[in-house]
Short mmCIF file of C-alpha atoms in Angstrom, two decimals:
data_model
loop_
_atom_site.label_atom_id
_atom_site.label_comp_id
_atom_site.label_asym_id
_atom_site.label_seq_id
_atom_site.Cartn_x
_atom_site.Cartn_y
_atom_site.Cartn_z
CA MET A 30 -35.21 70.78 52.14
CA ALA A 31 -31.54 70.95 51.14
CA MET A 32 -30.60 72.53 47.85
CA THR A 33 -30.34 70.03 45.01
CA LEU A 34 -27.49 69.87 42.52
CA ARG A 35 -28.15 71.37 39.12
CA CYS A 36 -28.21 68.51 36.63
CA ASP A 37 -25.66 70.08 34.28
CA ARG A 38 -23.18 70.30 37.15
CA ALA A 39 -23.44 66.64 38.14
CA PRO A 40 -20.64 64.18 37.22
CA ALA A 41 -23.07 62.01 35.28
CA TRP A 42 -23.88 64.95 33.00
CA ALA A 43 -20.34 65.05 31.66
CA GLN A 44 -20.42 61.28 31.24
CA LEU A 45 -23.66 61.52 29.29
CA GLN A 46 -22.18 64.19 27.05
CA SER A 47 -19.11 62.04 26.44
CA ALA A 48 -21.26 58.99 25.67
CA PHE A 49 -23.28 61.03 23.20
CA ASP A 50 -20.19 62.44 21.49
CA THR A 51 -18.55 59.03 21.12
CA ALA A 52 -21.52 56.77 20.33
CA GLY A 53 -24.83 58.58 20.63
CA ARG A 54 -24.46 60.68 17.49
CA GLN A 55 -24.31 57.52 15.39
CA PHE A 56 -27.04 55.64 17.27
CA ASP A 57 -29.37 53.83 14.84
CA LEU A 58 -32.62 52.50 16.27
CA ARG A 59 -33.00 49.89 13.53
CA HIS A 60 -29.60 48.42 14.31
CA ALA A 61 -30.40 48.51 18.04
CA PHE A 62 -33.41 46.23 17.54
CA VAL A 63 -31.43 43.88 15.30
CA ASP A 64 -28.57 43.67 17.80
CA ASP A 65 -30.80 43.13 20.84
CA ALA A 66 -33.77 40.78 20.42
CA GLY A 67 -34.91 41.59 23.97
CA ARG A 68 -34.83 45.38 23.53
CA PHE A 69 -38.62 45.78 23.72
CA GLU A 70 -38.84 43.86 27.01
CA ARG A 71 -35.74 45.58 28.41
CA PHE A 72 -37.03 49.09 27.82
CA SER A 73 -40.70 48.58 28.68
CA GLN A 74 -42.21 49.54 32.00
CA GLN A 75 -45.53 48.42 33.45
CA ALA A 76 -47.65 49.55 36.40
CA PRO A 77 -51.34 49.09 37.24
CA TYR A 78 -53.38 50.42 34.29
CA LEU A 79 -50.24 51.83 32.67
CA PHE A 80 -47.76 50.56 30.10
CA ALA A 81 -44.85 52.52 28.67
CA ASP A 82 -42.76 51.36 25.72
CA LEU A 83 -39.43 53.20 25.86
CA SER A 84 -37.68 50.90 23.41
CA LYS A 85 -38.19 53.29 20.50
CA ASN A 86 -36.31 56.08 22.24
CA LEU A 87 -32.71 56.75 21.22
CA ILE A 88 -31.18 55.09 24.27
CA ASP A 89 -29.21 52.00 25.15
CA ALA A 90 -28.37 50.28 28.43
CA ARG A 91 -25.42 52.60 29.08
CA THR A 92 -27.52 55.71 28.47
CA GLU A 93 -30.22 54.43 30.82
CA GLU A 94 -27.60 53.72 33.49
CA LEU A 95 -26.16 57.23 33.19
CA LEU A 96 -29.60 58.87 33.26
CA LEU A 97 -30.46 57.03 36.47
CA ALA A 98 -27.11 58.04 37.93
CA LEU A 99 -27.84 61.66 36.99
CA ALA A 100 -31.21 61.48 38.78
CA ARG A 101 -29.56 60.12 41.93
CA GLU A 102 -26.79 62.72 41.86
CA CYS A 103 -29.38 65.51 41.58
CA GLY A 104 -31.29 64.19 44.58
CA LEU A 105 -34.40 63.09 42.70
CA GLU A 106 -35.00 60.12 45.00
CA ALA A 107 -34.59 62.27 48.11
CA HIS A 108 -36.93 64.86 46.63
CA ARG A 109 -39.52 62.16 45.89
CA ASP A 110 -39.29 60.78 49.42
CA ALA A 111 -39.63 64.30 50.86
CA MET A 112 -42.80 64.82 48.81
CA PHE A 113 -44.43 61.64 50.12
CA ALA A 114 -43.34 62.53 53.67
CA GLY A 115 -45.14 65.88 53.51
CA GLU A 116 -42.06 68.11 53.49
CA HIS A 117 -42.45 71.60 52.04
CA ILE A 118 -40.88 70.88 48.66
CA ASN A 119 -42.77 73.75 47.01
CA ASN A 120 -40.06 76.29 47.75
CA THR A 121 -41.76 79.26 46.13
CA GLU A 122 -44.82 78.99 48.38
CA ASP A 123 -43.24 77.09 51.27
CA ARG A 124 -45.79 74.31 51.39
CA ALA A 125 -46.20 70.58 50.94
CA VAL A 126 -47.24 68.98 47.65
CA LEU A 127 -49.50 66.08 48.59
CA HIS A 128 -51.53 65.44 45.44
CA THR A 129 -50.68 61.75 45.85
CA LEU A 130 -52.97 61.58 48.88
CA LEU A 131 -55.96 62.29 46.65
CA ARG A 132 -55.37 58.90 45.00
CA ALA A 133 -54.16 56.96 48.03
CA PRO A 134 -56.35 54.26 49.63
CA ALA A 135 -57.61 55.02 53.12
CA ASP A 136 -55.30 52.38 54.60
CA ALA A 137 -52.20 53.49 52.69
CA PRO A 138 -49.07 53.81 54.86
CA THR A 139 -48.39 57.41 55.87
CA GLY A 140 -45.90 59.40 57.86
CA PRO A 141 -46.66 61.59 60.87
CA LYS A 142 -47.06 64.63 58.62
CA THR A 143 -49.59 63.06 56.25
CA ALA A 144 -51.81 60.75 58.34
CA HIS A 145 -54.25 63.53 59.29
CA GLU A 146 -54.45 64.81 55.71
CA LEU A 147 -55.24 61.33 54.37
CA ARG A 148 -58.10 60.98 56.84
CA GLU A 149 -59.45 64.36 55.75
CA VAL A 150 -59.22 63.35 52.08
CA HIS A 151 -61.30 60.24 52.63
CA ALA A 152 -63.82 62.04 54.81
CA THR A 153 -64.34 64.48 51.94
CA LEU A 154 -64.44 61.71 49.32
CA ASP A 155 -67.07 59.87 51.36
CA ALA A 156 -69.15 63.03 51.66
CA MET A 157 -68.83 63.70 47.92
CA LEU A 158 -69.90 60.16 47.08
CA ALA A 159 -72.91 60.40 49.37
CA TYR A 160 -73.93 63.69 47.73
CA ALA A 161 -73.39 62.27 44.24
CA GLU A 162 -75.58 59.28 45.07
CA LYS A 163 -78.25 61.65 46.39
CA VAL A 164 -78.19 63.64 43.13
CA ARG A 165 -78.27 60.47 41.03
CA GLY A 166 -81.29 59.28 42.97
CA ASP A 167 -83.11 62.62 42.70
CA HIS A 168 -85.12 62.30 39.51
CA THR A 169 -86.26 65.92 39.71
CA ILE A 170 -82.68 66.98 38.87
CA THR A 171 -82.20 66.52 35.14
CA ASP A 172 -79.41 69.00 34.46
CA VAL A 173 -76.12 69.64 36.25
CA VAL A 174 -74.22 72.83 35.36
CA ASN A 175 -70.56 73.11 36.35
CA ILE A 176 -69.37 76.71 36.66
CA GLY A 177 -65.58 77.05 36.78
CA ILE A 178 -62.55 78.02 34.74
CA GLY A 179 -59.22 76.41 33.92
CA GLY A 180 -58.84 73.10 35.72
CA SER A 181 -62.15 73.66 37.49
CA ASP A 182 -63.77 73.50 34.06
CA LEU A 183 -61.59 71.11 32.05
CA GLY A 184 -61.13 68.61 34.87
CA PRO A 185 -64.85 67.85 35.29
CA GLN A 186 -65.34 67.88 31.51
CA MET A 187 -62.67 65.22 31.03
CA ALA A 188 -64.07 63.15 33.90
CA VAL A 189 -67.55 63.22 32.36
CA LEU A 190 -66.14 62.18 28.97
CA ALA A 191 -64.07 59.39 30.47
CA LEU A 192 -67.01 58.02 32.48
CA ALA A 193 -69.71 58.55 29.84
CA GLU A 194 -70.39 54.81 29.70
CA PHE A 195 -71.49 54.87 33.33
CA VAL A 196 -73.57 58.06 33.30
CA ALA A 197 -76.74 58.07 35.38
CA PRO A 198 -79.80 57.93 33.11
CA GLY A 199 -81.87 61.07 32.95
CA LYS A 200 -79.01 63.46 33.66
CA ARG A 201 -77.45 66.02 31.33
CA PHE A 202 -74.19 67.83 32.06
CA HIS A 203 -73.21 71.35 31.06
CA PHE A 204 -70.02 73.37 31.54
CA VAL A 205 -69.70 77.15 31.71
CA SER A 206 -66.40 79.02 31.89
CA ASN A 207 -66.61 81.96 29.48
CA VAL A 208 -67.21 85.24 31.30
CA ASP A 209 -68.92 87.08 28.42
CA GLY A 210 -72.34 85.69 29.32
CA HIS A 211 -73.27 84.17 25.97
CA GLU A 212 -72.15 80.69 27.01
CA LEU A 213 -74.19 80.74 30.21
CA ALA A 214 -77.22 82.20 28.45
CA GLY A 215 -77.06 79.47 25.83
CA VAL A 216 -77.02 76.78 28.50
CA LEU A 217 -79.79 78.32 30.60
CA LYS A 218 -82.09 78.75 27.60
CA GLY A 219 -82.98 75.07 27.64
CA LEU A 220 -83.17 74.55 31.41
CA ALA A 221 -85.85 74.72 34.08
CA PRO A 222 -84.76 76.05 37.50
CA GLU A 223 -86.58 73.36 39.47
CA HIS A 224 -84.69 70.64 37.55
CA THR A 225 -81.21 72.25 37.59
CA LEU A 226 -78.25 71.86 39.95
CA PHE A 227 -75.34 74.32 39.75
CA LEU A 228 -71.84 73.35 40.91
CA VAL A 229 -69.63 76.38 41.59
CA ALA A 230 -65.94 75.43 41.49
CA SER A 231 -63.56 78.04 42.87
CA LYS A 232 -60.92 77.42 45.52
CA THR A 233 -61.17 80.92 46.96
CA PHE A 234 -64.75 81.58 45.86
CA THR A 235 -63.45 84.84 44.43
CA THR A 236 -62.40 83.81 40.89
CA ALA A 237 -63.75 86.68 38.77
CA GLU A 238 -65.05 84.66 35.81
CA THR A 239 -66.55 81.92 37.98
CA MET A 240 -68.25 84.23 40.44
CA THR A 241 -69.65 86.43 37.65
CA ASN A 242 -71.27 83.39 36.07
CA ALA A 243 -72.38 82.02 39.45
CA LEU A 244 -74.11 85.28 40.34
CA SER A 245 -75.76 85.38 36.90
CA ALA A 246 -76.97 81.80 37.38
CA LYS A 247 -78.31 82.68 40.82
CA ARG A 248 -80.12 85.73 39.39
CA TRP A 249 -81.65 83.56 36.62
CA TYR A 250 -82.74 80.96 39.17
CA GLU A 251 -84.43 83.51 41.40
CA GLN A 252 -86.03 85.45 38.55
CA SER A 253 -87.40 82.17 37.21
CA GLY A 254 -89.21 81.58 40.50
CA GLY A 255 -86.63 79.50 42.31
CA THR A 256 -86.40 79.94 46.07
CA ASP A 257 -84.19 77.06 47.24
CA ILE A 258 -80.64 78.29 46.55
CA ALA A 259 -79.17 75.79 49.01
CA GLY A 260 -80.93 72.93 47.26
CA HIS A 261 -79.85 73.88 43.74
CA PHE A 262 -76.32 75.22 44.27
CA ALA A 263 -73.26 73.41 45.68
CA ALA A 264 -69.66 74.61 45.90
CA LEU A 265 -66.18 73.18 45.59
CA THR A 266 -64.14 75.65 47.59
CA THR A 267 -61.99 76.29 50.63
CA ASN A 268 -63.91 79.50 51.37
CA VAL A 269 -66.91 77.93 53.09
CA GLU A 270 -67.96 81.23 54.69
CA ALA A 271 -68.19 83.02 51.33
CA ALA A 272 -70.23 80.13 49.93
CA LYS A 273 -72.62 80.42 52.86
CA GLN A 274 -73.05 84.14 52.20
CA PHE A 275 -73.92 83.21 48.61
CA GLY A 276 -76.63 80.92 49.97
CA ILE A 277 -74.81 77.59 49.59
CA ASP A 278 -74.61 75.19 52.50
CA THR A 279 -73.34 72.13 50.58
CA THR A 280 -69.60 72.60 50.13
CA PHE A 281 -66.75 70.26 49.31
CA GLY A 282 -63.39 71.73 50.21
CA PHE A 283 -59.86 71.02 49.20
CA TRP A 284 -56.59 71.93 50.77
CA ASP A 285 -53.74 74.37 50.39
CA TRP A 286 -51.38 71.54 49.44
CA VAL A 287 -53.53 70.72 46.40
CA GLY A 288 -52.51 73.96 44.69
#
């Protein structure tokens, strides 16, 4: 992708600075609302499940116009279009950035570089849903333990909190990320191996903290009499082979362009 213009070297930048020096320094939000009865409607934006009130920011119509001009001059629109088209806009790693596909409907319009990826996303989502329904319907599984760190820990935690109203009855959820062992030991103390499912979340299946806890959980499971590793462990990883060596045959992968 072509180099983009640095924002402070764009013509609109100088215009913004001039507008601030001549009028922006004296901008008074209270006067702005008095002078413009439609300010709230003018500076509000709405999208499905999202509402943003920008009217209480220190901007006026001229400032908004200049900011949009600055975005265009810096190639923001072209950069956005390149992202959706699957171009390698991640310059440091020379790869595409297609997180949007994870939220796109199966019939969403795509370009030649993203059609295959969208099909793969929905094949994985369908497989994940089928597995989730299987776990929900398995009344012998009472506890689900997510082992991960960073986003692989906080992401599932936030999802569980957000969807708490719809939780399947008879299921408890636990999250382990700390590598010192006390956190895992505290969780395992109240669990029975035959009623526990472990989810190991590591893109490479080599994350030190995650794999240390996963191996400890596996050791606990086996020492407690468990013999069905494949039935009580699942993985979210791109390293399917390493997961198989661990004893896991239920894996849900993600892609290099996810990050």
